[in-house]
XYZ file of C-alpha atoms in Angstrom:
227
model
C -101.106 -24.735 -14.664
C -104.412 -27.174 -13.174
C -103.881 -29.781 -16.639
C -102.203 -32.551 -13.965
C -103.043 -34.869 -12.017
C -101.696 -34.491 -8.295
C -100.559 -38.265 -6.532
C -100.965 -37.566 -2.692
C -97.916 -40.368 -1.271
C -96.280 -41.737 1.508
C -94.017 -44.459 2.849
C -93.845 -45.873 6.044
C -90.433 -47.744 7.191
C -88.266 -48.740 9.082
C -85.930 -46.088 10.144
C -85.733 -42.502 10.043
C -82.856 -41.964 7.670
C -84.025 -42.306 4.310
C -80.613 -43.568 2.498
C -80.413 -46.799 4.692
C -83.681 -47.213 5.317
C -86.503 -50.139 4.271
C -89.998 -49.501 3.087
C -92.916 -51.776 4.732
C -96.086 -49.859 3.818
C -96.841 -47.566 0.296
C -99.363 -45.321 -0.208
C -101.201 -43.112 -3.043
C -104.374 -40.933 -3.483
C -104.592 -40.238 -7.096
C -106.537 -36.248 -7.242
C -108.084 -34.156 -10.325
C -105.548 -31.008 -10.442
C -108.705 -29.356 -12.072
C -111.487 -29.680 -9.399
C -109.374 -31.840 -6.676
C -111.762 -34.506 -6.841
C -110.314 -38.455 -6.024
C -109.483 -40.361 -8.801
C -107.663 -43.364 -7.361
C -105.943 -44.591 -4.101
C -103.567 -47.334 -3.877
C -101.992 -48.666 -0.653
C -99.911 -52.046 0.164
C -97.594 -53.007 2.359
C -93.631 -54.240 2.197
C -91.972 -57.303 2.918
C -88.409 -55.274 4.522
C -85.236 -57.148 5.412
C -86.347 -58.646 9.396
C -83.334 -60.573 9.922
C -80.547 -57.695 10.912
C -77.697 -59.271 9.747
C -79.036 -59.664 6.697
C -80.205 -55.893 6.257
C -77.023 -54.872 7.148
C -75.196 -56.709 4.798
C -77.488 -56.068 1.714
C -76.485 -52.095 2.624
C -79.433 -50.819 4.545
C -80.098 -49.525 8.719
C -81.269 -52.817 10.139
C -85.654 -52.411 11.092
C -86.158 -49.831 14.537
C -87.914 -50.648 17.310
C -88.825 -47.435 17.505
C -90.294 -47.515 13.757
C -92.513 -50.862 14.598
C -94.025 -49.164 17.589
C -95.196 -46.032 15.826
C -96.252 -47.973 12.661
C -98.141 -50.233 15.015
C -96.366 -53.649 12.914
C -94.859 -56.817 14.136
C -91.609 -58.391 12.670
C -94.394 -61.286 11.533
C -97.027 -59.916 10.360
C -94.366 -57.662 7.839
C -92.323 -61.183 7.177
C -96.118 -62.347 5.277
C -96.479 -59.201 2.933
C -95.195 -59.142 -0.818
C -91.504 -57.976 -1.732
C -90.743 -54.513 -2.982
C -90.145 -56.312 -5.943
C -93.412 -57.395 -5.767
C -95.299 -54.108 -5.183
C -92.928 -52.035 -6.888
C -94.295 -52.898 -11.184
C -98.040 -52.001 -9.347
C -96.710 -49.352 -7.463
C -95.406 -47.493 -10.582
C -98.511 -48.729 -12.936
C -100.408 -46.134 -10.573
C -98.532 -42.883 -10.859
C -98.017 -43.764 -14.655
C -101.983 -44.317 -14.971
C -102.612 -40.397 -14.411
C -99.578 -38.541 -16.937
C -102.632 -39.019 -19.254
C -100.189 -38.204 -22.444
C -97.515 -40.303 -21.042
C -95.071 -37.363 -21.457
C -92.965 -36.228 -18.694
C -94.299 -32.402 -18.683
C -96.985 -34.791 -17.982
C -96.635 -37.151 -15.731
C -97.921 -36.280 -12.099
C -96.956 -33.794 -9.309
C -95.752 -35.299 -6.215
C -97.718 -34.329 -3.039
C -97.204 -35.105 0.684
C -95.557 -34.274 3.879
C -92.220 -34.107 4.253
C -91.536 -36.071 1.141
C -88.971 -33.203 0.117
C -86.571 -34.201 2.574
C -87.735 -37.232 3.337
C -90.683 -39.645 0.617
C -89.130 -38.818 -2.297
C -85.253 -40.107 -1.199
C -86.750 -43.289 -0.646
C -88.666 -43.582 -4.231
C -85.533 -42.126 -5.900
C -83.510 -45.157 -4.434
C -85.755 -47.624 -5.265
C -86.657 -46.551 -9.013
C -82.398 -47.024 -8.891
C -81.977 -49.981 -7.337
C -84.785 -51.777 -9.190
C -83.582 -49.815 -12.434
C -87.157 -48.943 -13.140
C -88.325 -45.181 -14.096
C -85.340 -43.836 -13.423
C -83.580 -40.920 -14.672
C -79.633 -42.012 -14.459
C -78.783 -38.181 -16.187
C -80.741 -36.347 -13.808
C -80.797 -38.950 -11.065
C -84.335 -38.445 -10.450
C -86.901 -40.689 -10.819
C -89.260 -40.467 -13.821
C -92.503 -41.384 -12.102
C -93.656 -38.064 -11.125
C -92.322 -34.148 -12.282
C -89.156 -32.873 -13.171
C -89.788 -29.972 -11.987
C -92.745 -29.271 -9.123
C -93.351 -30.929 -5.511
C -95.567 -29.885 -3.180
C -94.677 -30.820 -0.036
C -97.547 -29.635 3.004
C -94.822 -28.574 5.536
C -93.232 -25.731 3.471
C -96.071 -25.229 2.478
C -97.654 -25.071 6.263
C -94.484 -22.923 7.181
C -95.704 -20.518 4.422
C -99.057 -20.080 6.051
C -97.959 -20.613 10.203
C -94.429 -18.424 9.689
C -95.968 -15.233 11.211
C -97.829 -17.064 13.823
C -96.328 -16.992 17.729
C -99.231 -18.822 18.717
C -97.766 -22.110 16.439
C -95.468 -23.960 18.134
C -95.914 -27.017 15.989
C -96.089 -27.914 12.243
C -96.253 -31.629 12.955
C -98.365 -33.419 10.957
C -100.072 -35.126 14.695
C -100.101 -31.228 15.596
C -101.623 -30.711 12.372
C -104.481 -33.606 13.067
C -105.317 -31.628 16.631
C -105.675 -28.228 15.143
C -107.244 -29.065 12.274
C -110.004 -31.681 14.052
C -108.374 -34.613 12.312
C -108.584 -38.174 13.550
C -105.789 -39.783 15.440
C -106.772 -43.555 14.884
C -104.602 -45.363 13.153
C -102.111 -42.442 12.663
C -98.529 -43.268 11.032
C -100.529 -45.778 8.485
C -99.955 -45.134 5.346
C -102.843 -44.837 3.826
C -104.423 -42.886 6.567
C -101.469 -40.500 6.381
C -102.499 -39.962 2.812
C -106.117 -39.525 3.378
C -105.322 -36.376 5.991
C -102.869 -34.801 3.681
C -104.355 -34.715 1.054
C -107.844 -33.166 3.461
C -105.086 -30.575 4.130
C -103.704 -30.379 0.528
C -106.979 -29.506 -0.803
C -108.155 -26.738 1.974
C -104.767 -25.402 0.849
C -105.275 -25.009 -2.641
C -108.934 -24.344 -2.346
C -107.780 -21.432 0.062
C -104.787 -20.732 -2.038
C -106.916 -20.474 -5.505
C -109.715 -17.886 -3.737
C -106.303 -15.822 -1.863
C -105.073 -15.376 -5.239
C -108.505 -14.232 -7.033
C -107.484 -11.137 -4.896
C -104.109 -10.857 -5.520
C -102.144 -7.950 -7.311
C -99.297 -10.072 -9.636
C -99.994 -8.151 -12.555
C -96.313 -5.685 -12.706
C -97.054 -5.026 -9.115
C -93.537 -3.246 -8.920
C -93.682 -1.038 -11.831
C -94.514 1.813 -9.568
C -90.578 1.543 -7.448
C -91.594 0.199 -5.161
C -89.721 -2.296 -3.584
C -88.572 -4.300 -0.463
C -84.946 -4.797 -1.688
C -83.195 -2.305 -2.483
C-alpha cells in the first residue's frame, strides 16, 4: 500500500462556504509514503475578487471580514497576490510531480484537516472552473487518488471518541494538547506543517499498533459483535 506519496494541503479562503468562497492562499507538503519523510513543499497567496459587487456578480460570496481577521490578511495585501489562474498550474505541477508513474492509481493521497467537508470541495470546484485536472465523468479532480483520502478530523475522532475528557478536536485544540505552537496559526503553510506533524505521529502509531492486531480470520470462531 505504501507505494504512493501523501500530500498534506490546505486552503485559506474568503469565507466559510466551500461552494462559494474564494481561495486566498494554498499550501502543501509532500510526504514519502514509505518512510514518512518530507519530500517538498508549496505555498502561494492568491488574489480573490476584492470588490464585493464584482465577486457576487461572478457567483462568489464577498470577502468576509471574519475570514480576514482569522488569516490576518488585509484586502490591500490580497490585492497584490498572484491570481488563481497564475497559481493553479504551479500547484498542479507540484502535486503531479509526486505521481511517480503519471497514472491515476499512483496519484498522491490527499491529507488534511476537514478536507472532506471543506478543502476537497474547493479543490474540485477550482479544477472544474479552470478546466484542468478535472474528470467530468466522475465529477472529481484528477490530481489526487480517486479512492483514498485522509481526513485527520475523522481520524482523530476515531482515536478519541471513547474518551469523555475530550470536548473538542478542533485544530486549535489539538495544537494546545499536542504541544504545537499557535504562532502563525491559520497561515496555510503553518497549518499544513502542523497537520503533517500530527499525521506522521498518528500514522507511525497506526503502523506500530497494526503489528499487534490479529485480523486474519478474526471472526472464524463465530464470535461476532453484531448478529
